[in-house]
XYZ file of C-alpha atoms in Angstrom:
298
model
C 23.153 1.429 1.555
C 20.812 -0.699 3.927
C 17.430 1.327 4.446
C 14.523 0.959 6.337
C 13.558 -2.754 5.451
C 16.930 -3.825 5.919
C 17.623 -2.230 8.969
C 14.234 -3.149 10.535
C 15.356 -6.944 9.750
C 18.750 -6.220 11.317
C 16.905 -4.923 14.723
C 13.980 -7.866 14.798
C 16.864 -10.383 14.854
C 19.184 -8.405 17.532
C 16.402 -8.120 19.449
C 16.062 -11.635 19.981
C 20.046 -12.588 20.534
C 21.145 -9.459 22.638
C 18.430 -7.914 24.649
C 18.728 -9.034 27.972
C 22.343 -9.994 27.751
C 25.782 -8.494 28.594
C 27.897 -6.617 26.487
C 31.268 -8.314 27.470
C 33.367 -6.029 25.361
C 33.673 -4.470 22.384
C 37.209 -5.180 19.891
C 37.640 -2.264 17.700
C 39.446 -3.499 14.454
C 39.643 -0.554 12.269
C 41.042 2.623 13.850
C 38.482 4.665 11.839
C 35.423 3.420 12.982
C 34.755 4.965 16.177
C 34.261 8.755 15.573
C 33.502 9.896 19.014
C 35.958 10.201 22.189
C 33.783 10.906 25.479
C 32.140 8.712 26.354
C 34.639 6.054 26.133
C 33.537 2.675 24.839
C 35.192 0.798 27.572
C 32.418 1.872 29.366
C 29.681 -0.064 27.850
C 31.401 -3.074 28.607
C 29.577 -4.916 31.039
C 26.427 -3.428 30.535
C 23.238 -5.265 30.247
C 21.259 -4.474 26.706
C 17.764 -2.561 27.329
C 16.838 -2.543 23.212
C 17.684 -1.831 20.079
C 15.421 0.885 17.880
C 16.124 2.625 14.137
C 16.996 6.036 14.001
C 17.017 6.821 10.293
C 19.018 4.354 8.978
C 21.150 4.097 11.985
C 21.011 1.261 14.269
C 20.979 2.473 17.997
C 21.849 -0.453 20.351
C 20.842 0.497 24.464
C 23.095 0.195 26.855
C 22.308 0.253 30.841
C 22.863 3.459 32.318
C 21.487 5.477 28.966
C 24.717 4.868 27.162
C 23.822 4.052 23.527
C 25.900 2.906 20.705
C 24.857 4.014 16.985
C 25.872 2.228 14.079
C 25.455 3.824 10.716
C 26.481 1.006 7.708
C 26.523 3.442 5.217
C 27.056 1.660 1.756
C 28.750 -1.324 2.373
C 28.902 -1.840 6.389
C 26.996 -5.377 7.165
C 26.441 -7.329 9.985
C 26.990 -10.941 10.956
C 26.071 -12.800 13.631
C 28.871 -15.966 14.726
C 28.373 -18.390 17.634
C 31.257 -17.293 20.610
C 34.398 -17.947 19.929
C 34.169 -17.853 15.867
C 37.070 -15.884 13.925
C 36.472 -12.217 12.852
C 37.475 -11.473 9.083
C 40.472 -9.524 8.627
C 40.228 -7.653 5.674
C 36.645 -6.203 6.274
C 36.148 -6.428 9.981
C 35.797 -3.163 11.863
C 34.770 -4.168 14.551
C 33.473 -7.537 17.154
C 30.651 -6.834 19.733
C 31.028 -9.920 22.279
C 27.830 -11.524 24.314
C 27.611 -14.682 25.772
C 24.958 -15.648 23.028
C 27.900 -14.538 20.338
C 29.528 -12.123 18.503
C 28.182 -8.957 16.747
C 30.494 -8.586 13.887
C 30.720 -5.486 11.734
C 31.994 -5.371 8.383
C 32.891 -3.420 5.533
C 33.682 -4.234 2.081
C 35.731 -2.229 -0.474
C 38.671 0.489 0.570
C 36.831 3.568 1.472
C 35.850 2.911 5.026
C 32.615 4.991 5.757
C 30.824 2.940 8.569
C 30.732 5.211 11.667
C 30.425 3.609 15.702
C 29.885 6.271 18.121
C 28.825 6.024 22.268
C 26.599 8.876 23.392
C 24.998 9.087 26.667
C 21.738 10.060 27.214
C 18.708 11.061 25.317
C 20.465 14.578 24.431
C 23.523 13.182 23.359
C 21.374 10.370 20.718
C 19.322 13.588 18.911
C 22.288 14.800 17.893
C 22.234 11.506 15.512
C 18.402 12.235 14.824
C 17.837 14.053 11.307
C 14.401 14.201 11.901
C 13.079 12.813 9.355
C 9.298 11.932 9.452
C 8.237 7.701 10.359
C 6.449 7.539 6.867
C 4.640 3.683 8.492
C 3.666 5.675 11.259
C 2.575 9.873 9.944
C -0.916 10.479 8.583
C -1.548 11.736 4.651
C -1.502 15.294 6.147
C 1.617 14.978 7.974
C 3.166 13.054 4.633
C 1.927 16.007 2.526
C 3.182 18.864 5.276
C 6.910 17.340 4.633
C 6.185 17.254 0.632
C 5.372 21.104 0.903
C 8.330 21.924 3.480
C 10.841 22.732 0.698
C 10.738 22.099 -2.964
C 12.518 19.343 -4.058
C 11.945 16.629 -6.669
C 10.018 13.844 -5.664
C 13.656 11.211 -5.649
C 15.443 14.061 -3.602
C 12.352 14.551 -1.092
C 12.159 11.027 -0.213
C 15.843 10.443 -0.079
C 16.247 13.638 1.864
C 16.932 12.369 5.822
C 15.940 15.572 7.242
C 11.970 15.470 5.658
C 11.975 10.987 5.543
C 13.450 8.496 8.213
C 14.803 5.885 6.765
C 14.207 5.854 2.381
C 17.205 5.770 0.390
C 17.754 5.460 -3.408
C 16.935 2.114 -4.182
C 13.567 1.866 -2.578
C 12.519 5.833 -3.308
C 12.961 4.500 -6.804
C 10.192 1.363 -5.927
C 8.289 3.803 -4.423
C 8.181 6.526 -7.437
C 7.401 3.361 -9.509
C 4.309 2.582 -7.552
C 3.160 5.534 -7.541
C 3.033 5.956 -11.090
C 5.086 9.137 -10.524
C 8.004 11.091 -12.297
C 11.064 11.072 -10.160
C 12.503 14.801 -11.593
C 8.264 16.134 -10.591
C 8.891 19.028 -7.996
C 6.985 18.444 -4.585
C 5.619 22.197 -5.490
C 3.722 20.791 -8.547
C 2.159 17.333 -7.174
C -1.751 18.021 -6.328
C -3.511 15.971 -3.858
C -4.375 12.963 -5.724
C -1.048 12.682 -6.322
C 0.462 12.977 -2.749
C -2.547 10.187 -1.249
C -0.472 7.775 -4.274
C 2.819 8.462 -3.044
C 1.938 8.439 0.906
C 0.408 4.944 0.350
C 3.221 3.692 -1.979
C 5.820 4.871 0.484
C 3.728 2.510 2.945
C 3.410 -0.242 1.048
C 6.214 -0.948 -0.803
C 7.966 -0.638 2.826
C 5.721 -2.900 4.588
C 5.820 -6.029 1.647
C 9.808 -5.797 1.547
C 9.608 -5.995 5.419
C 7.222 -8.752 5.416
C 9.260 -10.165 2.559
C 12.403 -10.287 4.723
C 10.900 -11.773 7.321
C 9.763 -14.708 5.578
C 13.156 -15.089 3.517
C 15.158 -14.831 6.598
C 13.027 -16.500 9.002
C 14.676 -17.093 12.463
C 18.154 -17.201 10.781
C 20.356 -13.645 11.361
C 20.029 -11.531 7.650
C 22.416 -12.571 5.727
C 21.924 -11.288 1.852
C 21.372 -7.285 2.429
C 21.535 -5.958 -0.899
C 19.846 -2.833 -2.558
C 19.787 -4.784 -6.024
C 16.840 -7.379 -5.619
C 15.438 -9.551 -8.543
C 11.932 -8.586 -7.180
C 12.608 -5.273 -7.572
C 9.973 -3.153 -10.103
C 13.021 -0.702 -11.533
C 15.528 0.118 -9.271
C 18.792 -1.843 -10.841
C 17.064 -2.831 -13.612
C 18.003 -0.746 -16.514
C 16.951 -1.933 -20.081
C 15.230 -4.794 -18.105
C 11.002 -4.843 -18.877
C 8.875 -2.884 -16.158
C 6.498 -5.782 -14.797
C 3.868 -3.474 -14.964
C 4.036 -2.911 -18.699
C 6.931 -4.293 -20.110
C 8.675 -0.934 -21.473
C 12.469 -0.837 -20.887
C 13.465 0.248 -17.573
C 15.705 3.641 -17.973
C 18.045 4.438 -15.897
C 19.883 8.175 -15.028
C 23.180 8.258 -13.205
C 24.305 11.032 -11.602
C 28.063 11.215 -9.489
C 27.646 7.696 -7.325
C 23.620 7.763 -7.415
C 21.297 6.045 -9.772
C 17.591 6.744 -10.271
C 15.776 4.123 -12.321
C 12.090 4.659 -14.019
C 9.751 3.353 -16.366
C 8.687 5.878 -19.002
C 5.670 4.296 -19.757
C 3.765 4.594 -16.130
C 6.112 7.090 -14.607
C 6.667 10.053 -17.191
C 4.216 9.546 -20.403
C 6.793 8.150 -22.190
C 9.159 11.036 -21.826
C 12.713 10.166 -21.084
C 14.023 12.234 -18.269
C 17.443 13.472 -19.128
C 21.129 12.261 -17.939
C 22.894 15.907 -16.939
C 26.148 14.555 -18.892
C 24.967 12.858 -21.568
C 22.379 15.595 -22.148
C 25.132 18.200 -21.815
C 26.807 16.377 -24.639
C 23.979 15.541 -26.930
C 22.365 18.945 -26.427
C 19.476 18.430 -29.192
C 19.938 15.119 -30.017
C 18.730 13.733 -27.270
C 15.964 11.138 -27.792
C 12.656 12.492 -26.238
C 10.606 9.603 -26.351
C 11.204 5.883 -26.469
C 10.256 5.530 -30.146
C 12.872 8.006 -30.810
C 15.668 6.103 -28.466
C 14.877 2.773 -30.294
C 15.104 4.784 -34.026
C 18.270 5.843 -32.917
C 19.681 2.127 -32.008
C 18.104 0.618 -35.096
């Protein structure tokens, strides 16, 4: 699922084609897409575009007359940017957003279609899309630490948790984790202060470099490669890959369609956090360091 980074990226370079400009139309290809009724999105057409701002990880494009249309990707939704005129795929396009500069096009891959389009109007009608999660770039280490105490989580749920973060998701909660040198299964009730200043400026600046990142890969050129699984990436997708930091297999824990990654070594004192199933299975014999894990593969 495209997070903050990604969507940031997304934003800086629709910001520069659309703001300004009419929205001609809008072609709906998939009747699942649009999940809301009033108002209708014939109405936007013809509207000018006042700005486009993140709203968790939903992309909220501003329409003359406060109308507002917010995308959510979800996993797979992408978007593409053609010159006027250009073809719209058939198998994953949902939907074409025409301007005289070109065409927005939405897509999805895969058969489950989970992308969501809906029009609100007015500032009421776009909270009800706000989770309210807290602007980690933009809080303070006391406002970071007031969310971390708000309910007790682990550390990967807290982060990934929309209603306490705006905009982290699993792949970069796992970078984050990483850089902090912290467990990902540690309960926010448990981490002491030295602890929460690591994680606050983690969060911060693993966000800003993979912004900073994108913006040099992509340049002027509309994103084209959003991915959560990066080759730069410290752990997340890396399982039984060497942590940069230390070289000690990256281990991995999967759990329904989510995926935590972590390095033993700087993340849990060597301890290997354990899979629910696996565990469930294993009951005793699961390995409870590394030395053991690699005993048992010998």
């Amino acid at each position: 699922m495209p997070e903050l980074p990604d969507i940031q990226i997304y934003i800086e370079a629709l910001t520069d084609r659309i703001v300004g400009v009419d929205l001609e139309g809008v072609r709906l290809l998939s009747p699942f897409l649009l999940r809301s009724v009033d108002p209708s999105i014939t109405e936007t057409h013809g509207r000018v575009v006042r700005g486009v701002r993140r709203l968790g990880k939903r992309i909220v494009i501003e329409l003359d007359g406060e109308y507002f249309l917010v995308l959510h990707l979800m996993i797979a939704g992408r978007l593409k940017w053609q010159k006027a005129g250009a073809k719209v795929p058939k198998k994953q396009g949902l939907a074409a957003f025409d301007f005289e500069t070109g065409i927005l096009v939405l897509t999805e891959a895969g058969t489950k279609k989970r992308a969501s389009l809906h029009v609100v109007q007015g500032d009421v009608g776009l909270t009800e899309h706000d989770r309210g999660g807290l602007e980690v770039m933009e809080c303070s280490k006391e406002e970071f630490a007031e969310r971390l105490e708000y309910r007790n989580h682990t550390l990967k749920r807290a982060l990934c948790d929309p209603s306490l973060f705006s905009g982290i998701g699993n792949a970069y909660s796992d970078e984050i984790l990483h850089a902090a040198r912290l467990s990902p299964f540690k309960q926010t009730s448990s981490i002491n202060e030295s602890e929460v200043e690591r994680l606050w400026t983690a969060a911060r600046e693993t966000l800003d470099v993979w912004i900073k990142r994108f913006r040099e890969e992509n340049g002027n050129r509309f994103p084209g490669k959003v991915t959560a699984f990066r080759p730069e990436m410290a752990v997340h997708g890396k399982y039984g890959e060497p942590c940069p930091v230390c070289g000690t297999p990256v281990q991995r824990i999967v759990y329904a369609s989510n995926e935590t990654n972590y390095c033993p070594t700087c993340q849990t004192e060597g301890r290997l956090l354990r899979d629910r199933a696996l565990s469930r299975l294993l009951k005793s014999d699961w390995p409870r360091s590394l030395e053991e894990l690699e005993e048992r593969r010998g």
